[in-house]
PDB file of C-alpha atoms in Angstrom:
ATOM      1  CA  UNK G1042       0.107   0.057   0.090  1.00  0.00           C
ATOM      2  CA  UNK G1043       2.928   2.478   0.731  1.00  0.00           C
ATOM      3  CA  UNK G1044       4.287   1.889  -2.793  1.00  0.00           C
ATOM      4  CA  UNK G1045       1.006   2.422  -4.602  1.00  0.00           C
ATOM      5  CA  UNK G1046       0.327   5.643  -2.534  1.00  0.00           C
ATOM      6  CA  UNK G1047       3.821   7.182  -3.491  1.00  0.00           C
ATOM      7  CA  UNK G1048       3.015   6.463  -7.257  1.00  0.00           C
ATOM      8  CA  UNK G1049      -0.373   8.108  -6.906  1.00  0.00           C
ATOM      9  CA  UNK G1050       0.919  11.308  -5.387  1.00  0.00           C
ATOM     10  CA  UNK G1051       3.721  11.362  -8.017  1.00  0.00           C
ATOM     11  CA  UNK G1052       1.152  11.074 -10.850  1.00  0.00           C
ATOM     12  CA  UNK G1053      -1.103  13.835  -9.419  1.00  0.00           C
ATOM     13  CA  UNK G1054       2.011  16.025  -9.234  1.00  0.00           C
ATOM     14  CA  UNK G1055       2.788  15.779 -12.946  1.00  0.00           C
ATOM     15  CA  UNK G1056      -0.591  16.230 -13.953  1.00  0.00           C
ATOM     16  CA  UNK G1057      -1.083  19.479 -11.828  1.00  0.00           C
ATOM     17  CA  UNK G1058       2.159  20.671 -13.295  1.00  0.00           C
ATOM     18  CA  UNK G1059       0.972  19.985 -16.791  1.00  0.00           C
ATOM     19  CA  UNK G1060      -2.279  21.704 -16.205  1.00  0.00           C
ATOM     20  CA  UNK G1061      -0.417  24.865 -14.804  1.00  0.00           C
ATOM     21  CA  UNK G1062       1.886  24.848 -17.829  1.00  0.00           C
ATOM     22  CA  UNK G1063      -1.281  24.614 -20.097  1.00  0.00           C
ATOM     23  CA  UNK G1064      -2.544  27.756 -18.490  1.00  0.00           C
ATOM     24  CA  UNK G1065       0.579  29.820 -18.650  1.00  0.00           C
ATOM     25  CA  UNK G1066       0.974  29.075 -22.352  1.00  0.00           C
ATOM     26  CA  UNK G1067      -2.466  30.539 -23.026  1.00  0.00           C
ATOM     27  CA  UNK G1068      -1.848  33.522 -21.115  1.00  0.00           C
ATOM     28  CA  UNK G1069       1.328  34.191 -23.124  1.00  0.00           C
ATOM     29  CA  UNK G1070      -0.745  33.871 -26.428  1.00  0.00           C
ATOM     30  CA  UNK G1071      -3.161  36.368 -25.304  1.00  0.00           C
ATOM     31  CA  UNK G1072      -0.411  38.805 -24.157  1.00  0.00           C
ATOM     32  CA  UNK G1073       1.274  39.077 -27.717  1.00  0.00           C
ATOM     33  CA  UNK G1074       1.590  42.599 -28.930  1.00  0.00           C
ATOM     34  CA  UNK G1075       1.114  43.836 -32.490  1.00  0.00           C
ATOM     35  CA  UNK G1076       3.957  46.252 -33.732  1.00  0.00           C
ATOM     36  CA  UNK G1077       3.828  48.554 -36.817  1.00  0.00           C
ATOM     37  CA  UNK G1078       5.472  47.323 -39.871  1.00  0.00           C
ATOM     38  CA  UNK G1079       7.576  49.833 -42.186  1.00  0.00           C
ATOM     39  CA  UNK G1080       8.723  49.190 -45.660  1.00  0.00           C
ATOM     40  CA  UNK G1081      12.271  50.240 -46.237  1.00  0.00           C
ATOM     41  CA  UNK G1082      12.772  51.832 -49.723  1.00  0.00           C
ATOM     42  CA  UNK G1083      16.214  52.469 -51.391  1.00  0.00           C
ATOM     43  CA  UNK G1084      16.881  56.075 -52.433  1.00  0.00           C
ATOM     44  CA  UNK G1085      19.563  58.721 -52.572  1.00  0.00           C
ATOM     45  CA  UNK G1086      19.619  61.150 -49.749  1.00  0.00           C
ATOM     46  CA  UNK G1087      21.585  64.450 -49.707  1.00  0.00           C
ATOM     47  CA  UNK G1088      23.495  65.037 -46.741  1.00  0.00           C
ATOM     48  CA  UNK G1089      24.372  68.358 -45.398  1.00  0.00           C
ATOM     49  CA  UNK G1090      27.586  69.468 -43.705  1.00  0.00           C
ATOM     50  CA  UNK G1091      27.782  72.551 -41.520  1.00  0.00           C
ATOM     51  CA  UNK G1092      30.957  74.867 -41.276  1.00  0.00           C
ATOM     52  CA  UNK G1093      31.838  77.955 -39.349  1.00  0.00           C
ATOM     53  CA  UNK G1094      32.437  80.826 -41.797  1.00  0.00           C
ATOM     54  CA  UNK G1095      34.434  84.070 -41.814  1.00  0.00           C
ATOM     55  CA  UNK G1096      32.316  86.486 -43.879  1.00  0.00           C
ATOM     56  CA  UNK G1097      34.465  89.098 -45.757  1.00  0.00           C
ATOM     57  CA  UNK G1098      33.506  91.879 -48.087  1.00  0.00           C
ATOM     58  CA  UNK G1099      34.834  91.675 -51.736  1.00  0.00           C
ATOM     59  CA  UNK G1100      36.834  94.704 -51.019  1.00  0.00           C
ATOM     60  CA  UNK G1101      38.061  96.082 -47.793  1.00  0.00           C
ATOM     61  CA  UNK G1102      40.830  98.555 -47.517  1.00  0.00           C
ATOM     62  CA  UNK G1103      42.160 101.003 -45.001  1.00  0.00           C
ATOM     63  CA  UNK G1104      42.273 104.653 -46.023  1.00  0.00           C
ATOM     64  CA  UNK G1105      45.557 106.047 -44.853  1.00  0.00           C
ATOM     65  CA  UNK G1106      47.269 109.551 -45.516  1.00  0.00           C
ATOM     66  CA  UNK G1107      49.847 109.611 -48.029  1.00  0.00           C
ATOM     67  CA  UNK G1108      51.306 113.072 -46.770  1.00  0.00           C
ATOM     68  CA  UNK G1109      51.474 114.671 -43.555  1.00  0.00           C
ATOM     69  CA  UNK G1110      49.354 117.710 -42.515  1.00  0.00           C
ATOM     70  CA  UNK G1111      46.533 119.153 -40.509  1.00  0.00           C
ATOM     71  CA  UNK G1112      42.898 117.688 -41.053  1.00  0.00           C
ATOM     72  CA  UNK G1113      41.008 120.562 -42.093  1.00  0.00           C
ATOM     73  CA  UNK G1114      37.910 119.030 -43.427  1.00  0.00           C
ATOM     74  CA  UNK G1115      36.039 115.660 -42.841  1.00  0.00           C
ATOM     75  CA  UNK G1116      33.566 115.484 -45.884  1.00  0.00           C
ATOM     76  CA  UNK G1117      31.550 112.256 -44.877  1.00  0.00           C
ATOM     77  CA  UNK G1118      29.995 110.576 -42.149  1.00  0.00           C
ATOM     78  CA  UNK G1119      30.489 107.320 -40.562  1.00  0.00           C
ATOM     79  CA  UNK G1120      28.342 104.718 -42.026  1.00  0.00           C
ATOM     80  CA  UNK G1121      27.776 106.569 -45.199  1.00  0.00           C
ATOM     81  CA  UNK G1122      27.571 105.199 -48.909  1.00  0.00           C
ATOM     82  CA  UNK G1123      30.487 107.013 -50.981  1.00  0.00           C
ATOM     83  CA  UNK G1124      31.129 106.480 -54.716  1.00  0.00           C
ATOM     84  CA  UNK G1125      34.280 106.140 -56.492  1.00  0.00           C
ATOM     85  CA  UNK G1126      36.261 109.364 -56.573  1.00  0.00           C
ATOM     86  CA  UNK G1127      34.105 111.216 -53.951  1.00  0.00           C
ATOM     87  CA  UNK G1128      36.275 113.535 -51.668  1.00  0.00           C
ATOM     88  CA  UNK G1129      36.462 112.006 -48.153  1.00  0.00           C
ATOM     89  CA  UNK G1130      39.165 114.149 -46.385  1.00  0.00           C
ATOM     90  CA  UNK G1131      40.919 117.534 -46.889  1.00  0.00           C
ATOM     91  CA  UNK G1132      44.471 118.001 -45.375  1.00  0.00           C
ATOM     92  CA  UNK G1133      45.861 121.745 -45.202  1.00  0.00           C
ATOM     93  CA  UNK G1134      47.626 122.219 -48.625  1.00  0.00           C
ATOM     94  CA  UNK G1135      49.286 125.575 -48.023  1.00  0.00           C
ATOM     95  CA  UNK G1136      52.744 123.950 -47.604  1.00  0.00           C
ATOM     96  CA  UNK G1137      52.312 121.818 -50.518  1.00  0.00           C
ATOM     97  CA  UNK G1138      51.203 124.738 -52.690  1.00  0.00           C
ATOM     98  CA  UNK G1139      54.422 126.522 -51.759  1.00  0.00           C
ATOM     99  CA  UNK G1140      56.559 123.606 -52.733  1.00  0.00           C
ATOM    100  CA  UNK G1141      54.635 123.445 -55.947  1.00  0.00           C
ATOM    101  CA  UNK G1142      55.339 127.213 -56.907  1.00  0.00           C
ATOM    102  CA  UNK G1143      59.025 126.564 -55.962  1.00  0.00           C
ATOM    103  CA  UNK G1144      59.230 123.636 -58.162  1.00  0.00           C
ATOM    104  CA  UNK G1145      57.549 125.470 -61.137  1.00  0.00           C
ATOM    105  CA  UNK G1146      59.964 128.461 -60.691  1.00  0.00           C
ATOM    106  CA  UNK G1147      62.840 126.046 -60.750  1.00  0.00           C
ATOM    107  CA  UNK G1148      61.626 124.658 -63.865  1.00  0.00           C
ATOM    108  CA  UNK G1149      61.433 127.826 -65.606  1.00  0.00           C
ATOM    109  CA  UNK G1150      64.809 128.995 -64.601  1.00  0.00           C
ATOM    110  CA  UNK G1151      66.280 125.614 -65.841  1.00  0.00           C
ATOM    111  CA  UNK G1152      64.294 126.205 -69.176  1.00  0.00           C
ATOM    112  CA  UNK G1153      65.668 129.723 -69.400  1.00  0.00           C
ATOM    113  CA  UNK G1154      69.124 128.517 -68.762  1.00  0.00           C
ATOM    114  CA  UNK G1155      68.852 125.938 -71.587  1.00  0.00           C
ATOM    115  CA  UNK G1156      67.876 128.621 -73.935  1.00  0.00           C
ATOM    116  CA  UNK G1157      70.818 130.527 -73.223  1.00  0.00           C
ATOM    117  CA  UNK G1158      73.135 127.373 -73.519  1.00  0.00           C
ATOM    118  CA  UNK G1159      71.537 127.034 -76.986  1.00  0.00           C
ATOM    119  CA  UNK G1160      72.277 130.504 -77.927  1.00  0.00           C
ATOM    120  CA  UNK G1161      75.962 130.045 -76.892  1.00  0.00           C
ATOM    121  CA  UNK G1162      76.429 126.793 -78.753  1.00  0.00           C
ATOM    122  CA  UNK G1163      75.022 128.608 -82.024  1.00  0.00           C
ATOM    123  CA  UNK G1164      77.279 131.477 -81.290  1.00  0.00           C
ATOM    124  CA  UNK G1165      80.332 129.484 -80.829  1.00  0.00           C
ATOM    125  CA  UNK G1166      79.455 127.190 -83.764  1.00  0.00           C
ATOM    126  CA  UNK G1167      79.521 130.559 -86.018  1.00  0.00           C
ATOM    127  CA  UNK G1168      83.035 131.463 -84.672  1.00  0.00           C
ATOM    128  CA  UNK G1169      84.563 127.995 -84.784  1.00  0.00           C
ATOM    129  CA  UNK G1170      83.437 128.211 -88.531  1.00  0.00           C
ATOM    130  CA  UNK G1171      85.282 131.413 -88.998  1.00  0.00           C
ATOM    131  CA  UNK G1172      88.295 129.911 -87.307  1.00  0.00           C
ATOM    132  CA  UNK G1173      87.914 132.560 -84.714  1.00  0.00           C
ATOM    133  CA  UNK G1174      88.142 130.169 -81.520  1.00  0.00           C
ATOM    134  CA  UNK G1175      89.088 126.411 -81.398  1.00  0.00           C
ATOM    135  CA  UNK G1176      86.561 123.558 -81.492  1.00  0.00           C
ATOM    136  CA  UNK G1177      87.294 122.980 -77.805  1.00  0.00           C
ATOM    137  CA  UNK G1178      85.121 126.037 -77.119  1.00  0.00           C
ATOM    138  CA  UNK G1179      82.252 124.391 -79.118  1.00  0.00           C
ATOM    139  CA  UNK G1180      82.487 121.130 -77.105  1.00  0.00           C
ATOM    140  CA  UNK G1181      82.565 123.165 -73.658  1.00  0.00           C
ATOM    141  CA  UNK G1182      79.413 125.187 -74.842  1.00  0.00           C
ATOM    142  CA  UNK G1183      77.668 121.896 -75.958  1.00  0.00           C
ATOM    143  CA  UNK G1184      78.614 120.215 -72.570  1.00  0.00           C
ATOM    144  CA  UNK G1185      76.940 123.271 -70.943  1.00  0.00           C
ATOM    145  CA  UNK G1186      73.886 122.948 -72.886  1.00  0.00           C
ATOM    146  CA  UNK G1187      73.633 119.023 -71.847  1.00  0.00           C
ATOM    147  CA  UNK G1188      73.869 120.275 -68.260  1.00  0.00           C
ATOM    148  CA  UNK G1189      71.083 122.611 -68.806  1.00  0.00           C
ATOM    149  CA  UNK G1190      68.882 120.147 -70.302  1.00  0.00           C
ATOM    150  CA  UNK G1191      69.541 117.658 -67.559  1.00  0.00           C
ATOM    151  CA  UNK G1192      68.614 120.507 -64.941  1.00  0.00           C
ATOM    152  CA  UNK G1193      65.290 120.959 -67.026  1.00  0.00           C
ATOM    153  CA  UNK G1194      64.345 117.302 -66.624  1.00  0.00           C
ATOM    154  CA  UNK G1195      65.095 117.329 -62.977  1.00  0.00           C
ATOM    155  CA  UNK G1196      63.121 120.449 -62.471  1.00  0.00           C
ATOM    156  CA  UNK G1197      60.093 118.584 -64.411  1.00  0.00           C
ATOM    157  CA  UNK G1198      60.184 115.581 -62.312  1.00  0.00           C
ATOM    158  CA  UNK G1199      60.405 117.898 -58.779  1.00  0.00           C
ATOM    159  CA  UNK G1200      57.428 119.774 -60.321  1.00  0.00           C
ATOM    160  CA  UNK G1201      55.290 116.514 -61.064  1.00  0.00           C
ATOM    161  CA  UNK G1202      56.443 115.244 -57.404  1.00  0.00           C
ATOM    162  CA  UNK G1203      55.219 118.565 -55.678  1.00  0.00           C
ATOM    163  CA  UNK G1204      51.904 118.462 -58.004  1.00  0.00           C
ATOM    164  CA  UNK G1205      51.293 114.816 -56.740  1.00  0.00           C
ATOM    165  CA  UNK G1206      51.941 115.490 -53.171  1.00  0.00           C
ATOM    166  CA  UNK G1207      49.507 118.457 -53.363  1.00  0.00           C
ATOM    167  CA  UNK G1208      46.804 116.115 -54.840  1.00  0.00           C
ATOM    168  CA  UNK G1209      47.357 113.748 -51.841  1.00  0.00           C
ATOM    169  CA  UNK G1210      46.088 116.551 -49.477  1.00  0.00           C
ATOM    170  CA  UNK G1211      42.480 115.603 -50.855  1.00  0.00           C
ATOM    171  CA  UNK G1212      41.754 111.921 -50.015  1.00  0.00           C
ATOM    172  CA  UNK G1213      39.318 110.397 -52.490  1.00  0.00           C
ATOM    173  CA  UNK G1214      37.346 106.930 -52.172  1.00  0.00           C
ATOM    174  CA  UNK G1215      38.923 104.641 -54.587  1.00  0.00           C
ATOM    175  CA  UNK G1216      35.783 102.672 -55.066  1.00  0.00           C
ATOM    176  CA  UNK G1217      32.196 102.466 -53.974  1.00  0.00           C
ATOM    177  CA  UNK G1218      31.425 101.194 -50.458  1.00  0.00           C
ATOM    178  CA  UNK G1219      30.584 102.076 -46.990  1.00  0.00           C
ATOM    179  CA  UNK G1220      32.523 104.213 -44.583  1.00  0.00           C
ATOM    180  CA  UNK G1221      33.856 102.629 -41.338  1.00  0.00           C
ATOM    181  CA  UNK G1222      34.609 104.551 -38.192  1.00  0.00           C
ATOM    182  CA  UNK G1223      36.496 107.693 -38.406  1.00  0.00           C
ATOM    183  CA  UNK G1224      38.704 107.926 -35.433  1.00  0.00           C
ATOM    184  CA  UNK G1225      40.177 111.402 -35.860  1.00  0.00           C
ATOM    185  CA  UNK G1226      38.742 115.063 -35.550  1.00  0.00           C
ATOM    186  CA  UNK G1227      39.159 118.217 -37.079  1.00  0.00           C
ATOM    187  CA  UNK G1228      42.452 119.760 -36.463  1.00  0.00           C
ATOM    188  CA  UNK G1229      44.420 116.674 -35.876  1.00  0.00           C
ATOM    189  CA  UNK G1230      48.040 116.436 -37.045  1.00  0.00           C
ATOM    190  CA  UNK G1231      47.908 113.699 -39.368  1.00  0.00           C
ATOM    191  CA  UNK G1232      51.176 111.951 -39.947  1.00  0.00           C
ATOM    192  CA  UNK G1233      51.983 110.036 -43.224  1.00  0.00           C
ATOM    193  CA  UNK G1234      50.461 106.604 -43.157  1.00  0.00           C
ATOM    194  CA  UNK G1235      47.859 107.525 -40.330  1.00  0.00           C
ATOM    195  CA  UNK G1236      44.829 105.522 -40.783  1.00  0.00           C
ATOM    196  CA  UNK G1237      41.666 107.741 -41.430  1.00  0.00           C
ATOM    197  CA  UNK G1238      38.914 105.011 -41.840  1.00  0.00           C
ATOM    198  CA  UNK G1239      38.123 101.818 -43.623  1.00  0.00           C
ATOM    199  CA  UNK G1240      36.088 101.492 -46.675  1.00  0.00           C
ATOM    200  CA  UNK G1241      34.209  98.197 -47.395  1.00  0.00           C
ATOM    201  CA  UNK G1242      32.486  97.229 -50.740  1.00  0.00           C
ATOM    202  CA  UNK G1243      29.596  94.853 -49.493  1.00  0.00           C
ATOM    203  CA  UNK G1244      27.758  94.413 -52.723  1.00  0.00           C
ATOM    204  CA  UNK G1245      29.089  90.942 -52.879  1.00  0.00           C
ATOM    205  CA  UNK G1246      30.652  89.020 -49.913  1.00  0.00           C
ATOM    206  CA  UNK G1247      32.591  85.709 -49.607  1.00  0.00           C
ATOM    207  CA  UNK G1248      32.291  83.156 -46.761  1.00  0.00           C
ATOM    208  CA  UNK G1249      35.777  81.584 -46.058  1.00  0.00           C
ATOM    209  CA  UNK G1250      35.515  78.082 -44.169  1.00  0.00           C
ATOM    210  CA  UNK G1251      38.134  75.295 -43.360  1.00  0.00           C
ATOM    211  CA  UNK G1252      37.576  71.546 -44.332  1.00  0.00           C
ATOM    212  CA  UNK G1253      39.381  68.998 -42.383  1.00  0.00           C
ATOM    213  CA  UNK G1254      41.672  66.388 -44.019  1.00  0.00           C
ATOM    214  CA  UNK G1255      39.267  63.532 -43.427  1.00  0.00           C
ATOM    215  CA  UNK G1256      36.494  65.455 -44.886  1.00  0.00           C
ATOM    216  CA  UNK G1257      38.476  66.653 -47.917  1.00  0.00           C
ATOM    217  CA  UNK G1258      39.656  62.978 -48.614  1.00  0.00           C
ATOM    218  CA  UNK G1259      36.080  61.870 -48.632  1.00  0.00           C
ATOM    219  CA  UNK G1260      35.097  64.584 -51.037  1.00  0.00           C
ATOM    220  CA  UNK G1261      37.925  63.299 -53.228  1.00  0.00           C
ATOM    221  CA  UNK G1262      36.564  59.916 -53.042  1.00  0.00           C
ATOM    222  CA  UNK G1263      33.171  61.125 -54.172  1.00  0.00           C
ATOM    223  CA  UNK G1264      34.705  62.782 -57.274  1.00  0.00           C
ATOM    224  CA  UNK G1265      34.572  66.516 -55.936  1.00  0.00           C
ATOM    225  CA  UNK G1266      38.173  67.491 -56.603  1.00  0.00           C
ATOM    226  CA  UNK G1267      37.966  70.919 -58.285  1.00  0.00           C
ATOM    227  CA  UNK G1268      35.968  73.927 -57.540  1.00  0.00           C
ATOM    228  CA  UNK G1269      33.919  73.253 -60.787  1.00  0.00           C
ATOM    229  CA  UNK G1270      32.776  69.956 -59.047  1.00  0.00           C
ATOM    230  CA  UNK G1271      30.853  71.886 -56.326  1.00  0.00           C
ATOM    231  CA  UNK G1272      29.379  74.785 -58.280  1.00  0.00           C
ATOM    232  CA  UNK G1273      26.133  72.641 -58.989  1.00  0.00           C
ATOM    233  CA  UNK G1274      25.420  72.477 -55.170  1.00  0.00           C
ATOM    234  CA  UNK G1275      23.895  75.552 -53.577  1.00  0.00           C
ATOM    235  CA  UNK G1276      25.219  76.617 -50.179  1.00  0.00           C
ATOM    236  CA  UNK G1277      23.110  78.122 -47.462  1.00  0.00           C
ATOM    237  CA  UNK G1278      24.008  80.536 -44.921  1.00  0.00           C
ATOM    238  CA  UNK G1279      22.811  80.896 -41.257  1.00  0.00           C
ATOM    239  CA  UNK G1280      23.726  84.021 -39.400  1.00  0.00           C
ATOM    240  CA  UNK G1281      25.101  84.021 -35.925  1.00  0.00           C
ATOM    241  CA  UNK G1282      21.619  84.489 -34.300  1.00  0.00           C
ATOM    242  CA  UNK G1283      20.385  81.428 -35.981  1.00  0.00           C
ATOM    243  CA  UNK G1284      18.275  83.143 -38.731  1.00  0.00           C
ATOM    244  CA  UNK G1285      18.562  81.815 -42.337  1.00  0.00           C
ATOM    245  CA  UNK G1286      20.032  84.238 -44.903  1.00  0.00           C
ATOM    246  CA  UNK G1287      17.499  84.294 -47.943  1.00  0.00           C
ATOM    247  CA  UNK G1288      20.052  84.287 -50.728  1.00  0.00           C
ATOM    248  CA  UNK G1289      21.897  81.387 -51.649  1.00  0.00           C
ATOM    249  CA  UNK G1290      25.422  81.214 -52.300  1.00  0.00           C
ATOM    250  CA  UNK G1291      27.710  79.110 -54.844  1.00  0.00           C
ATOM    251  CA  UNK G1292      31.085  77.655 -54.430  1.00  0.00           C
ATOM    252  CA  UNK G1293      33.632  79.720 -55.869  1.00  0.00           C
ATOM    253  CA  UNK G1294      36.946  78.579 -55.374  1.00  0.00           C
ATOM    254  CA  UNK G1295      39.115  76.468 -53.124  1.00  0.00           C
ATOM    255  CA  UNK G1296      42.840  76.999 -51.758  1.00  0.00           C
ATOM    256  CA  UNK G1297      45.595  75.575 -53.805  1.00  0.00           C
ATOM    257  CA  UNK G1298      47.509  74.118 -50.658  1.00  0.00           C
ATOM    258  CA  UNK G1299      46.312  71.530 -47.945  1.00  0.00           C
TER     259      UNK G1299
END
C-alpha cells in the first residue's frame, strides 16, 4: 500500500504541473503585442555639412594719409555710402602749394638757362666756322647745354612730385562702398600713413570656411576634386543668431594648398 500511495501522489503532481503549464501558455498567447511594420525603400539622400565661416566683403581697405598735415575737413560721415572718386578728407595744403610754386619756378629757371646755352652753342659754332676760336670752345658750350637740359628734366620731375603731393592732401574714395568709423577729429595733426577710416564694398561677400583633411579625402573619393565639381550645389548661410540668410551662395574657389 505504501508503494501504491507514492506512485499516485507522483502522478497527481505531474498532472497538476501539466495543467499549470497549459494555463501559462494560453496567457502568453493572449499577451502578444502587435507592432507596426515599415517598408524600407532604397533611395539617394543628400547629406548636409555645416561649417563655421568667416564672412568678408569683396573689397575692404584702409584709407591712410599719403602725406602729413593738419586735418582741415571731414567730408563724409561714419556709415555713409560713397562713390568712387568722392572726396573724403581734406588736409591743409598751404605748404604743398608753396612747394609746387618753388618747383615751377625752378623749372622755368632751368628752361631759361637751357635757351641761353643753346644760343651760346650757336654763337660758338659760328666763330669756330670762321676759325676765330678753337673747337674746344664748341665742345665746352655743348657740354653746358647738356647740363642745362638735365636740369630741366630734374626740375620737371620735382614739379610733378610736388603736384602729386599736393593732390594727396585731398583724399578720395578709390571705389564705391561704406565708410567705417572715423577715429580722428578736425584739426588733428596727421602723419604720413595715419589710418583715417576703412572702406568696405559689401555688394558681394565671401564666406571662407575650413575643411578637415578627413572630410577633404572623403570629398575626393566622391569625385569632388576641383571647384567646378562643387558649383552645382547651392550653399545656405545661417547668421550668428540662427536666422537663415535668404540668398543662396555658390562655391567659388578652393585653396591650392592643403
